[in-house]
Coordinates of C-alpha atoms in Angstrom, one line a residue:
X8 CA -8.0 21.3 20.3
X9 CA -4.4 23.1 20.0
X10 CA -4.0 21.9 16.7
X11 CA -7.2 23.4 14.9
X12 CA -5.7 27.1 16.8
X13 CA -2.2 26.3 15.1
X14 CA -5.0 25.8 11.7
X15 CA -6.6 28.5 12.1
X16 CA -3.6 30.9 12.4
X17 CA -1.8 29.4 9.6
X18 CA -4.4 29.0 7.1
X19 CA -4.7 33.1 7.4
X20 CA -0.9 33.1 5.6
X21 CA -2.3 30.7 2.9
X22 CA -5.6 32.4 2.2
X23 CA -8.2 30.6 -0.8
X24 CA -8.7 33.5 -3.7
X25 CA -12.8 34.2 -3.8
X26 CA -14.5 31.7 -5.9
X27 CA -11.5 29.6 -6.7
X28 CA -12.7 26.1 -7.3
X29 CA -10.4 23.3 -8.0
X30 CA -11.1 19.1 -8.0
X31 CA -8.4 16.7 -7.3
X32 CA -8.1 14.3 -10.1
X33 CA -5.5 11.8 -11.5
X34 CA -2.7 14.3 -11.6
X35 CA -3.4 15.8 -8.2
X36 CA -4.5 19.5 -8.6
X37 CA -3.0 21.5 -11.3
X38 CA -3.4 25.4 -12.6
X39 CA -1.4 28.5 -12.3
X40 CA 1.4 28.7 -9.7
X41 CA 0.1 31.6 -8.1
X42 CA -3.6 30.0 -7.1
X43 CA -1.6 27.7 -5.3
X44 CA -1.0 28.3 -2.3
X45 CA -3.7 27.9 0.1
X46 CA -4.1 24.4 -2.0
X47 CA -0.5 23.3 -1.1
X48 CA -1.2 24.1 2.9
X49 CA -4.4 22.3 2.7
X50 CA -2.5 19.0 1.3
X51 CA -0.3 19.6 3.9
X52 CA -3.0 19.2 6.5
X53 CA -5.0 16.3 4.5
X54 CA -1.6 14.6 4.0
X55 CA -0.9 14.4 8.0
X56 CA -4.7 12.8 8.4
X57 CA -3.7 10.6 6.0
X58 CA -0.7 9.2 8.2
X59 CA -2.4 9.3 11.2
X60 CA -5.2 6.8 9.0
X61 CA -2.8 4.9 7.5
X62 CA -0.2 4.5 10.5
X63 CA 2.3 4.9 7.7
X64 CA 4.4 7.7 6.2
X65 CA 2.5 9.9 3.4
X66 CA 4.4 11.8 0.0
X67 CA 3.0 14.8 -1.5
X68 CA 4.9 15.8 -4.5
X69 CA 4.6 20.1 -6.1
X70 CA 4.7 19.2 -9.6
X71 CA 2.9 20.0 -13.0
X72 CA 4.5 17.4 -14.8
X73 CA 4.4 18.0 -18.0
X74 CA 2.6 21.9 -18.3
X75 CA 4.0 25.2 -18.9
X76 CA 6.6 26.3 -16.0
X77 CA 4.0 28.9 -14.7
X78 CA 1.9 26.2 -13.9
X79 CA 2.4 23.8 -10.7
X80 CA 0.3 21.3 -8.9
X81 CA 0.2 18.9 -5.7
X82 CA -0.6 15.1 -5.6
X83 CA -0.3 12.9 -2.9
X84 CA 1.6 9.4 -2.6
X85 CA -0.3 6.8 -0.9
X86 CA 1.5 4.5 1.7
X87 CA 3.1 1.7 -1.0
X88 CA 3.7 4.1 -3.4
X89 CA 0.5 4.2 -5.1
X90 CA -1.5 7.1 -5.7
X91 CA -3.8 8.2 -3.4
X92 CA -7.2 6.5 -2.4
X93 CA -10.3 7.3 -4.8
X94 CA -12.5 7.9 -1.3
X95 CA -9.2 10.8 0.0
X96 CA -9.9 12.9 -3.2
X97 CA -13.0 13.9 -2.8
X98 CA -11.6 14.7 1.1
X99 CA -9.0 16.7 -0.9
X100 CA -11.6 18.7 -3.1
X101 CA -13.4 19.3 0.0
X102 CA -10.7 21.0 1.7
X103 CA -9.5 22.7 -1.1
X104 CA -12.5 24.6 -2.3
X105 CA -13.8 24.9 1.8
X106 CA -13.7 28.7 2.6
X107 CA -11.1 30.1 5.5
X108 CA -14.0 30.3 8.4
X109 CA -14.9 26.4 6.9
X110 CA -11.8 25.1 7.1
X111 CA -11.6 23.4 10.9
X112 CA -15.4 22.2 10.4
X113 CA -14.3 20.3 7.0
X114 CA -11.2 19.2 9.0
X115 CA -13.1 17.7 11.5
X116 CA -15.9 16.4 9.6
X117 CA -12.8 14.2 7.8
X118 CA -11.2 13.2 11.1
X119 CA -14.9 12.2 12.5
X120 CA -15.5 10.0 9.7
X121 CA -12.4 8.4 8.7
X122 CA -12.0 7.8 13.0
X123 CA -8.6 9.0 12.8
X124 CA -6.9 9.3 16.2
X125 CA -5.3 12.2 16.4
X126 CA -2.9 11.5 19.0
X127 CA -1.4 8.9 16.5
X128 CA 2.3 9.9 15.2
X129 CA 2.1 11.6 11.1
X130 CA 5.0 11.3 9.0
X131 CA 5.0 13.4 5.1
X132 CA 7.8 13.0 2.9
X133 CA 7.8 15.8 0.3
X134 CA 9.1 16.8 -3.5
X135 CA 9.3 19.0 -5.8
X136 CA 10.3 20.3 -9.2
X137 CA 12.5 22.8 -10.7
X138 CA 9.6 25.4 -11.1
X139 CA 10.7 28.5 -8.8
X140 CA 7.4 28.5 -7.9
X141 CA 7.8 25.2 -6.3
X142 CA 10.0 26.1 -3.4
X143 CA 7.6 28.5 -2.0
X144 CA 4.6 26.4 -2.4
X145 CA 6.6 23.1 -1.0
X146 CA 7.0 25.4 2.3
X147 CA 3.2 26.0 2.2
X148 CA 2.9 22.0 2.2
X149 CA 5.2 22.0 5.2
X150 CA 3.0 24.6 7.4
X151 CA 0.4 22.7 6.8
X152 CA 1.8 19.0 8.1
X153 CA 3.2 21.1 11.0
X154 CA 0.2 22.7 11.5
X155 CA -1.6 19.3 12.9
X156 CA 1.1 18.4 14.8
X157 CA 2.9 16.2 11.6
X158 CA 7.2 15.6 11.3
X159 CA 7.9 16.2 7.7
X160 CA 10.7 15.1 5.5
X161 CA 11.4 17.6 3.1
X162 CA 13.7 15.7 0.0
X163 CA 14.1 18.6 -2.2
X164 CA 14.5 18.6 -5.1
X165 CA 13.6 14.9 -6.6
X166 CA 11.6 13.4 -9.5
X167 CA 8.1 12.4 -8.9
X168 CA 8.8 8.9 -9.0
X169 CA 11.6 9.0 -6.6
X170 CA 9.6 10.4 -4.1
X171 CA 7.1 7.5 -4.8
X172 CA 9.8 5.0 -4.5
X173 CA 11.0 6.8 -1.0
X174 CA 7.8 6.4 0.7
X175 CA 7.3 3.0 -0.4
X176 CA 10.9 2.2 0.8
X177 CA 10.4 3.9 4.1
X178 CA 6.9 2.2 5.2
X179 CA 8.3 -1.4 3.8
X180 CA 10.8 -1.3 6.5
X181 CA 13.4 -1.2 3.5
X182 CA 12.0 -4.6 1.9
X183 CA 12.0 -2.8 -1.1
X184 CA 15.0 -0.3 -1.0
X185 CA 16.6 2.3 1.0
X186 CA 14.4 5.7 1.2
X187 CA 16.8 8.0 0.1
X188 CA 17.6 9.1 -3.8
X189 CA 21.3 7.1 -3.5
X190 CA 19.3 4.0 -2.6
X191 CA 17.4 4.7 -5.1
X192 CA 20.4 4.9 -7.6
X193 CA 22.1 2.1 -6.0
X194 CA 19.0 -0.4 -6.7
X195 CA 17.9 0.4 -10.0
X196 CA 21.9 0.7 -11.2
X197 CA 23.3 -2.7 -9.7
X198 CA 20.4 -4.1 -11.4
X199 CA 20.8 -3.0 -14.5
X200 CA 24.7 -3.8 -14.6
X201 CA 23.7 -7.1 -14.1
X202 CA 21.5 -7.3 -16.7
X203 CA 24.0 -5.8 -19.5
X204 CA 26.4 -8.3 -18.9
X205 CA 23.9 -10.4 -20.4
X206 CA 24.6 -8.6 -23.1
X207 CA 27.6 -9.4 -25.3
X208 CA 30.0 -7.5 -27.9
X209 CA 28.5 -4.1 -27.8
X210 CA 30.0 -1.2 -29.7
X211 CA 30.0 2.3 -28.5
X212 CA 27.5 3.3 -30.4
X213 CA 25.2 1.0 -29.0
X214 CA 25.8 2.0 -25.9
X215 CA 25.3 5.6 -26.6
X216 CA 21.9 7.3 -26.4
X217 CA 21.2 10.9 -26.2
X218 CA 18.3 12.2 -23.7
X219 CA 16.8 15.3 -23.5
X220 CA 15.9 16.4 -20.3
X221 CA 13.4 18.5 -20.7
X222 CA 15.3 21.4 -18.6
X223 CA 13.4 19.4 -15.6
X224 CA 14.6 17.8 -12.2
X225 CA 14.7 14.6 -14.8
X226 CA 17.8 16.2 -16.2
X227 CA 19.5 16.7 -12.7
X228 CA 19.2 13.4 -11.9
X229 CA 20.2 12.2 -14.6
X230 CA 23.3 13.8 -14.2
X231 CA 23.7 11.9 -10.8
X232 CA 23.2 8.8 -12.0
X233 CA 25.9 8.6 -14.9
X234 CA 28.7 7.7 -13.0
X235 CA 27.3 4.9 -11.7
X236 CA 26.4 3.2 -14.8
X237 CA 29.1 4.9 -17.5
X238 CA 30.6 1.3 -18.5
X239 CA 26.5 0.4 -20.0
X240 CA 25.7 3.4 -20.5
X241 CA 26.9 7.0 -22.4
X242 CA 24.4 9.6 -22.3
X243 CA 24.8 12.7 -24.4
X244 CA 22.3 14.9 -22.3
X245 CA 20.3 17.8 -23.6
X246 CA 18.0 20.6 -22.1
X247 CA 19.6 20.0 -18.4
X248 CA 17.9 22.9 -17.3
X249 CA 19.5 25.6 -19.0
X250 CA 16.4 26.5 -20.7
X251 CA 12.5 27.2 -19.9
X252 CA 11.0 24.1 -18.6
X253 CA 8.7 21.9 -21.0
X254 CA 9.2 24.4 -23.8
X255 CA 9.8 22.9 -26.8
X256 CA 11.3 19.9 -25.4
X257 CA 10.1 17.1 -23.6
X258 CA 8.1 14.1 -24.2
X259 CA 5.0 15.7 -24.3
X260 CA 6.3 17.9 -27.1
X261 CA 7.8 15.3 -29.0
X262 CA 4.4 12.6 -29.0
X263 CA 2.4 15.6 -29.8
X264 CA 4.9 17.4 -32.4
X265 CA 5.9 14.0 -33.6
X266 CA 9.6 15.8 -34.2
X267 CA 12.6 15.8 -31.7
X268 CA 12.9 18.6 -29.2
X269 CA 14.2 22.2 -30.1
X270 CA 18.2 22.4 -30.5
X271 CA 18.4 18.4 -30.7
X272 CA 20.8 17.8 -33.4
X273 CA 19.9 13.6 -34.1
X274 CA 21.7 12.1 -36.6
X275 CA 20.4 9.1 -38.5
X276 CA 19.5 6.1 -36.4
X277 CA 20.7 7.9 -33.9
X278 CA 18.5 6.6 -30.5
X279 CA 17.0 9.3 -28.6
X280 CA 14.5 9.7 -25.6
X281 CA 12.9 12.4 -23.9
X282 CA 11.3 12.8 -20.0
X283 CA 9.0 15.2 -19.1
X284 CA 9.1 17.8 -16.4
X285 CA 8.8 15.2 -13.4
X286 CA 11.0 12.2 -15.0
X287 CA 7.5 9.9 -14.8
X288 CA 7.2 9.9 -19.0
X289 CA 9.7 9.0 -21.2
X290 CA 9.1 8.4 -25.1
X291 CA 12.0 7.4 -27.8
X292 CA 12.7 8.4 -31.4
X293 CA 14.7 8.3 -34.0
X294 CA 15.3 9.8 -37.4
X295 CA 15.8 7.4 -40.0
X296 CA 18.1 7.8 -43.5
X297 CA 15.9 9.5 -45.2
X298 CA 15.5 12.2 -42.8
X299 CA 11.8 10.4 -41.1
X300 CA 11.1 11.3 -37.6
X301 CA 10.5 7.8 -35.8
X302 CA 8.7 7.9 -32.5
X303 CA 8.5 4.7 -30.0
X304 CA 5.7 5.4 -27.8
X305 CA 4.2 3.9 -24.7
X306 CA 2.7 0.9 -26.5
X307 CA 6.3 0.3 -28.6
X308 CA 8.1 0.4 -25.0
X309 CA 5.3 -1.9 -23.5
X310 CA 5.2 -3.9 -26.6
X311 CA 9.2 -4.3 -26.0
X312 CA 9.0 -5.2 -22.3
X313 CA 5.9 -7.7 -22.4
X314 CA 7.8 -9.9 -25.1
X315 CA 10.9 -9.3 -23.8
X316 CA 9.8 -11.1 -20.0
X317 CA 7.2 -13.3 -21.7
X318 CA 10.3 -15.1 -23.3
X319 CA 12.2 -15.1 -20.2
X320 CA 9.4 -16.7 -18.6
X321 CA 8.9 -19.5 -21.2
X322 CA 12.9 -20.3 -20.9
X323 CA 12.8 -20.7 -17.1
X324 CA 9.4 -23.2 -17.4
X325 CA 7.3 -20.6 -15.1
X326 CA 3.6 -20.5 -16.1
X327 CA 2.6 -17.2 -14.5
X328 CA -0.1 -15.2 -15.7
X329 CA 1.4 -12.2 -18.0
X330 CA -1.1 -9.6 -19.4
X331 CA -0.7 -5.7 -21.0
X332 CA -3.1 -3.3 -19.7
X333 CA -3.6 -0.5 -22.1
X334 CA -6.4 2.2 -22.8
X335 CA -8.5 3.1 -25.9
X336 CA -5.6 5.4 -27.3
X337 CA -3.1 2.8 -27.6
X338 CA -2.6 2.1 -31.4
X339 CA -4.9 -0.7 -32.7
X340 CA -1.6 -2.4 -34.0
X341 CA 0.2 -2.8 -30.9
X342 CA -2.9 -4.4 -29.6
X343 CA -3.1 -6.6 -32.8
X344 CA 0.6 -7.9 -32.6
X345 CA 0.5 -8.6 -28.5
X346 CA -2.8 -10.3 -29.1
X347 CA -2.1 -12.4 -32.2
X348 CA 1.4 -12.5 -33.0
X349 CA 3.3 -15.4 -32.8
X350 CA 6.9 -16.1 -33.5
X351 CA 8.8 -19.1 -33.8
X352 CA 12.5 -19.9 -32.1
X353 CA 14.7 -22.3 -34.1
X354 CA 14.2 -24.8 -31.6
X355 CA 10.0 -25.0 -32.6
X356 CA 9.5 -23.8 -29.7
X357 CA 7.2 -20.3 -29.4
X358 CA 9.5 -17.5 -28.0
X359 CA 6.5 -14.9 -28.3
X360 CA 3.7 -16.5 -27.2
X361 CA -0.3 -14.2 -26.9
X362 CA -0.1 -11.4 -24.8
X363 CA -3.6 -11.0 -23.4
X364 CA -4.4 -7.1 -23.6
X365 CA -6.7 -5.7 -20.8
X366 CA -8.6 -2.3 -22.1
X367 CA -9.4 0.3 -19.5
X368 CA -10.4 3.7 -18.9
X369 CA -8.1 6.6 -19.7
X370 CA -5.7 7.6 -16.4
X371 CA -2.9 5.9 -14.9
X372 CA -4.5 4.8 -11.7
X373 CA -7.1 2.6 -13.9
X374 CA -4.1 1.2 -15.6
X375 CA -2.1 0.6 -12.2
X376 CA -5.6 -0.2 -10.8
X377 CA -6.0 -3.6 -13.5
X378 CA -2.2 -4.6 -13.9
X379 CA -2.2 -5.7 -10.3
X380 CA -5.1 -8.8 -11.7
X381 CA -2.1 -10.6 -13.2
X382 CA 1.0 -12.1 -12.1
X383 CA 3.0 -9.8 -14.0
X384 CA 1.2 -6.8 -15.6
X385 CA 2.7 -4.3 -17.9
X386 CA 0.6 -0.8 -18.4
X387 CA 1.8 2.1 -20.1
X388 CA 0.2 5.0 -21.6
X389 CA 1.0 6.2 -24.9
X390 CA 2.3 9.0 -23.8
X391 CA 4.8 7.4 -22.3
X392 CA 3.5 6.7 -18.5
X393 CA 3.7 3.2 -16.9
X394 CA 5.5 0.8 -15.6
X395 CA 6.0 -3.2 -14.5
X396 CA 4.4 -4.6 -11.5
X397 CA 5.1 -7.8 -10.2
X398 CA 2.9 -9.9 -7.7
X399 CA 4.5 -10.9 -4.2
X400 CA 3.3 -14.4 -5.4
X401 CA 5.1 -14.0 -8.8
X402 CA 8.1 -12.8 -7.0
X403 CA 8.3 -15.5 -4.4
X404 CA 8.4 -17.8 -7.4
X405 CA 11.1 -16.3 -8.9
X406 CA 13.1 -16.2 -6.5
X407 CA 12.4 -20.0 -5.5
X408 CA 13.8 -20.9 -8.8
X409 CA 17.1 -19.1 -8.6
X410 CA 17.8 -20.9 -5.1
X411 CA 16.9 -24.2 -6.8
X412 CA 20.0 -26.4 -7.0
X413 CA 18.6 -28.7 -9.8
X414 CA 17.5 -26.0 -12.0
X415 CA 19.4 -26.1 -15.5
X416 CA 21.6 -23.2 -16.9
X417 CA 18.9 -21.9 -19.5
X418 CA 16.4 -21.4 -17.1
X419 CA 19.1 -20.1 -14.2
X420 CA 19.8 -17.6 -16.7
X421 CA 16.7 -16.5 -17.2
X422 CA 15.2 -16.7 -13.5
X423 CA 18.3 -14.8 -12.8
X424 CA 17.4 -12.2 -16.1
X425 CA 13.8 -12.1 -14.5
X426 CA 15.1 -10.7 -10.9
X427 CA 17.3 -8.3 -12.6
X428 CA 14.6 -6.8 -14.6
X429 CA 12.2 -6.6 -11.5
X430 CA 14.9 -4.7 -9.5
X431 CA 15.5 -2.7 -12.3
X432 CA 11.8 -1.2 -12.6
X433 CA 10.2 1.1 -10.2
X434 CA 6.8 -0.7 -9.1
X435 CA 5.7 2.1 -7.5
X436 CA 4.6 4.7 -10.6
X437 CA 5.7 5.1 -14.0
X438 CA 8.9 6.3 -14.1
X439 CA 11.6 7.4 -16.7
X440 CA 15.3 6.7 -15.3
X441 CA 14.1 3.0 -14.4
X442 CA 11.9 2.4 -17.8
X443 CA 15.3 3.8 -19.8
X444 CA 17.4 1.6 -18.1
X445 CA 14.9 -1.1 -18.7
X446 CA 15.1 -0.3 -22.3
X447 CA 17.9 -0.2 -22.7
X448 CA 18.7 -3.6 -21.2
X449 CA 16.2 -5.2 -23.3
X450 CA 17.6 -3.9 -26.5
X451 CA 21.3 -4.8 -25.5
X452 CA 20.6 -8.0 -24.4
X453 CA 18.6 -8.7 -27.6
X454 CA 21.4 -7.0 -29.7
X455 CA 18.3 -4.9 -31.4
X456 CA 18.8 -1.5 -32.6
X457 CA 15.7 1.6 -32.4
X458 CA 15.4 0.7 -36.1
X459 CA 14.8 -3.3 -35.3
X460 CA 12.3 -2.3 -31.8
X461 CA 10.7 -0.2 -34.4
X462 CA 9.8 -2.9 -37.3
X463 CA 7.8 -5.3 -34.7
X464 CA 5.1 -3.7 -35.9
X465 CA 4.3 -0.3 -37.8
X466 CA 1.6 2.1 -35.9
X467 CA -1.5 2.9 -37.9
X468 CA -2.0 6.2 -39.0
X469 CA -4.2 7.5 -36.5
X470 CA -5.7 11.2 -35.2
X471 CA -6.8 13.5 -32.2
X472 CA -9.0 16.2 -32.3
X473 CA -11.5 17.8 -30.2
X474 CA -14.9 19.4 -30.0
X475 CA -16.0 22.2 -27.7
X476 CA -19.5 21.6 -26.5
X477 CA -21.8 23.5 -24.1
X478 CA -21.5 20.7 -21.6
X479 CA -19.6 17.8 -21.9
X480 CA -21.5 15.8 -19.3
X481 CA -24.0 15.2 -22.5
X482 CA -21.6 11.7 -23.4
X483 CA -21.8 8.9 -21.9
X484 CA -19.4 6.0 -22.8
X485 CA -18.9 2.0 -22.0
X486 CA -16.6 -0.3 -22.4
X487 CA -13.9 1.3 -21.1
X488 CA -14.8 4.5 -22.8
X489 CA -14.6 2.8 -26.4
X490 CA -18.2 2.8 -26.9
X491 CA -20.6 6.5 -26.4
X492 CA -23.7 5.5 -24.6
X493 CA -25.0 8.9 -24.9
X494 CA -26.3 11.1 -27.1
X495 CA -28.5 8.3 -28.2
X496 CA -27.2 7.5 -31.8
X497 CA -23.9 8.6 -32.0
X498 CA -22.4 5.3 -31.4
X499 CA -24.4 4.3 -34.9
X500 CA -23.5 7.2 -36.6
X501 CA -19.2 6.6 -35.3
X502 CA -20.2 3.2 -36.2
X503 CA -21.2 3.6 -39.7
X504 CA -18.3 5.6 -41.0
X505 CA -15.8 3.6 -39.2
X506 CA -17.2 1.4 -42.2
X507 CA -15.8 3.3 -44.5
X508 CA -12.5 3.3 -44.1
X509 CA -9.9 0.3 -44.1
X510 CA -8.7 -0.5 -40.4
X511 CA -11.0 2.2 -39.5
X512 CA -11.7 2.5 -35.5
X513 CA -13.2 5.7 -33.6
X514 CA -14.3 6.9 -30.3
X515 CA -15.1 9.6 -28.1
X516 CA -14.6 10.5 -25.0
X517 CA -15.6 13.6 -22.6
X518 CA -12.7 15.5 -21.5
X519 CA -12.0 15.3 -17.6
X520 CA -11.5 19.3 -17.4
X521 CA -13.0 21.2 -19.7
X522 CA -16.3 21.4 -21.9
X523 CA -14.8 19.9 -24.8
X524 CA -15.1 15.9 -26.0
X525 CA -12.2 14.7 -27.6
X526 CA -12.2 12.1 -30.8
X527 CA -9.6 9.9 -31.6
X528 CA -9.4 8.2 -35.0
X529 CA -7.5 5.4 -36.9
X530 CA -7.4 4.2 -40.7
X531 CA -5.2 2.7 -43.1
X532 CA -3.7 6.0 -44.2
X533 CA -2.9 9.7 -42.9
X534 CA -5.8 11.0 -45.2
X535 CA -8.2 8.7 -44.2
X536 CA -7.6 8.7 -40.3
X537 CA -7.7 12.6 -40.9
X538 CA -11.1 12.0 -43.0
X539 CA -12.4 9.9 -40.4
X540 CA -11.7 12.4 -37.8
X541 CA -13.3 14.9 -39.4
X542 CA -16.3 13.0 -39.8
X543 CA -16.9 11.7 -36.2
X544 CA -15.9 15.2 -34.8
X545 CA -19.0 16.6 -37.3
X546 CA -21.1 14.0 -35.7
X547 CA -20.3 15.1 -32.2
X548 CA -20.7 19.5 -32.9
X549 CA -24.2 17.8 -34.8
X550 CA -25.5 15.5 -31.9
X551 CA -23.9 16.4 -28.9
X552 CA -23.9 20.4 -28.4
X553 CA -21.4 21.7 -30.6
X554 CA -20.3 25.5 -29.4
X555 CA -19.1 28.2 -32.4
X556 CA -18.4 27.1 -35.6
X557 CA -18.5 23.5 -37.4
X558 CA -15.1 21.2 -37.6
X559 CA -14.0 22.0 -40.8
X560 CA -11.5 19.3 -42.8
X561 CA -8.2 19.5 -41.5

């Protein structure tokens, strides 16, 4: 075939370094820039088999999200959006790690057993970052999807979730937007004007909030989309790129640092939010009087939008089933306040009804994976990654109500509140423009300050640490990884000294990388969650392998 000859000759100008091996996993492939290449061209190839499978149009997206600037890293965007199919990564660690004179063979061993006909048409959209390695390796992506005979749509310089929302756009005929980055603005912005006009003597202040940008594409685009919603919205925007990518700024700096990004200046009760380096994380903060940092994580924001549309579907009298998926690492309080919490309206009846809570294993296509169950499922990470996503059957009702002439004005304004807030969030992926102006909404229309979102609940004090161990494969968990199967009696032993400690919880988990396993603790107190850390992370280095020297108290 032509095709493989066109392979063959490209894949000598993207050459695999000796003994390079690499998995695909949830966030695509990710390392140093420069082992890149012959990865990106690869994707290429795989994402033009992909089309051809699918009959639809692929995304692959250069991006390391939220590492260093030196690294980069690939992922793939399945037809509706979604991530890629579980069965196409191993296809992509197969190509990856197959040597140069292997390459065709692996090729056709893919198209042989997938039956792909490769006379079929294959369309790739593709994205990247701000890295300046990403425009070289975006071009490697390219040679590969031309390489098998694919048309390629390169957007440039987007976020990841933009490209997600593009392809989706594109293979839903535009049912669920126009597939360019101005439909994407004009979409999530007319929705969320409508919702703020829900919203109802506003100062400036309100309406101000200050985001840091993380010196990412996030902060570009960011910039393109304030004139189209500077009535709602002022934004005071920091890091736009005139610093070094992720470094000290960022979402992932701020969860981990717990403190607001380098050369942010917040005054108190001033609301603040940060994005990471592809705009699909966003966490908020605030400092309070006394000089506290305060941060609102993934469970405060999905905490905020599950009661938020769990009201709105009690005052428009739809019964649909409403649920938030989390993992293990989401704090045992937001969990205890969805699941328990109930709080009447002056009218008796329950404005926050139960939230059911669905547990699964850490990784955002596991969360996506059990969110689409429900009728309406919120997920987020607590690092900030997640999103809304509504069912077809959910939606159809919705929008039955709002063309029903005998439906009163509460529940017309809160159908009407419902389809805002579902144009409004980007189904696709998590993503950080659309869950700001979500968030932003919600608090506006509820008249609640960071200060007020903060006090539904207060997190427990709660730890991370990890152990390196001569092979993590040695644990074994359950239960969506709350519970260690393996070594047998570790579970006792984490079991035991949870005991000791009030609100105490603890579990442990292999790392998906590297030889480490990593504990995460929770108590009443700092001292004790730190204690109790301590003590599983001993238990682990005892049972489990540990390599070098024993944990010692933090």
């Amino acid at each position: 075939m032509a095709e493989f000859q066109e392979v063959n000759e490209k894949s000598d100008l993207h050459p695999k370094p000796a003994g390079l091996v690499l998995q695909y996993g949830t966030a695509g492939f990710r390392t140093k820039a420069g082992n890149l290449d012959h990865i990106m061209f690869r994707m290429g190839l795989l994402a033009a088999l992909r089309s051809r499978k699918t009959s639809a149009a692929i995304g692959v997206m250069v991006t390391a999200s939220h590492n260093p600037e030196e690294d980069n890293g690939v992922k793939l965007v399945d037809p509706m959006g979604e991530m890629l199919a579980p069965a196409w990564e191993s296809y992509a660690s197969q190509l990856a790690n197959a040597e140069q004179t292997d390459l065709v063979v692996t090729l056709k061993n893919i198209i042989e057993k997938e039956a792909i006909v490769m006379s079929q048409s294959a369309n790739v959209f593709v994205g990247r970052d701000t890295r300046s390695s990403s425009v070289l390796l975006s071009q490697a992506v390219l040679d590969g999807v031309s390489a098998l005979g694919g048309v390629s749509k390169d957007y440039g310089l987007v976020t990841t979730p933009q490209l997600h929302f593009m392809v989706c756009c594109h293979n839903t005929q535009g049912e669920y937007g126009e597939p360019t980055v101005d439909g994407y603005y004009k979409k999530l912005c007319q929705a969320f004007s409508q919702l703020c006009k829900n919203a109802s003597n506003r100062t400036d202040d309100q309406k101000h909030l200050t985001v840091d940008g993380a010196n990412g594409v996030g902060a570009l685009k960011v910039r393109e989309i304030e004139g189209h919603i500077k009535k709602e919205l002022q934004i005071s925007l920091v890091n736009d790129c005139g610093g070094k990518l992720n470094h000290q700024c960022g979402a992932d700096f701020v969860k981990v640092q717990q403190k607001p990004p380098t050369g942010m200046k917040v005054n108190a009760g001033e609301r603040c939010c940060s994005f990471d380096g592809d705009a699909d994380r966003i966490v908020y903060y605030y400092i309070d009087s006394e000089g506290r940092f305060h941060l609102l994580d993934g469970d405060k924001i999905a905490t905020l939008i599950s009661t938020f549309l769990k009201e709105l579907l009690i005052q428009a009298g739809l019964e649909l089933n409403l649920a938030v998926v989390q993992t293990a690492y989401a704090n045992g309080s937001s969990t205890q306040y969805l699941e328990n919490t109930m709080k009447a309206r002056k009218d008796s009846r329950s404005s926050y009804s139960k939230v059911p809570v669905r547990c699964t294993k850490t990784g955002v296509k596991h969360l996506h994976h059990a969110a689409l169950e429900f009728d309406i499922g919120v997920y987020f990470e607590a690092n900030g990654h997640g999103t809304v996503l509504f069912s077809k059957a959910a939606q159809e009702k919705i929008q039955q109500l709002t063309e029903d002439s005998n439906t009163n004005d509460e529940r017309k304004r809160a159908v009407l509140l419902l389809q805002s807030t579902i144009n409004v969030i980007n189904q696709t992926v998590g993503d950080a423009i659309s869950d700001m102006l979500l968030v932003e909404a919600i608090l506006a229309i509820k008249g609640m300050t960071a200060q007020q979102w903060d006090a539904i609940y207060t997190d427990l004090p709660n730890r991370q640490l990890k152990v390196k161990v001569a092979d993590r494969c040695v644990i074994d968990t359950t239960e969506a990884e709350r519970r260690a199967v393996s070594p047998a009696g570790l579970q006792d032993c984490i079991d035991g000294l949870v005991k000791k400690y009030p609100h105490g919880r603890s579990f442990v988990r292999p790392s998906g990388t590297e030889d480490v396993v990593r504990v995460y603790a929770e108590a009443d107190t700092q001292d004790n969650a730190d204690a109790l850390a301590h003590e599983v992370s001993v238990a682990v280095y005892r049972m489990a392998g540990g390599v070098g020297a024993e944990p010692k108290p933090l």
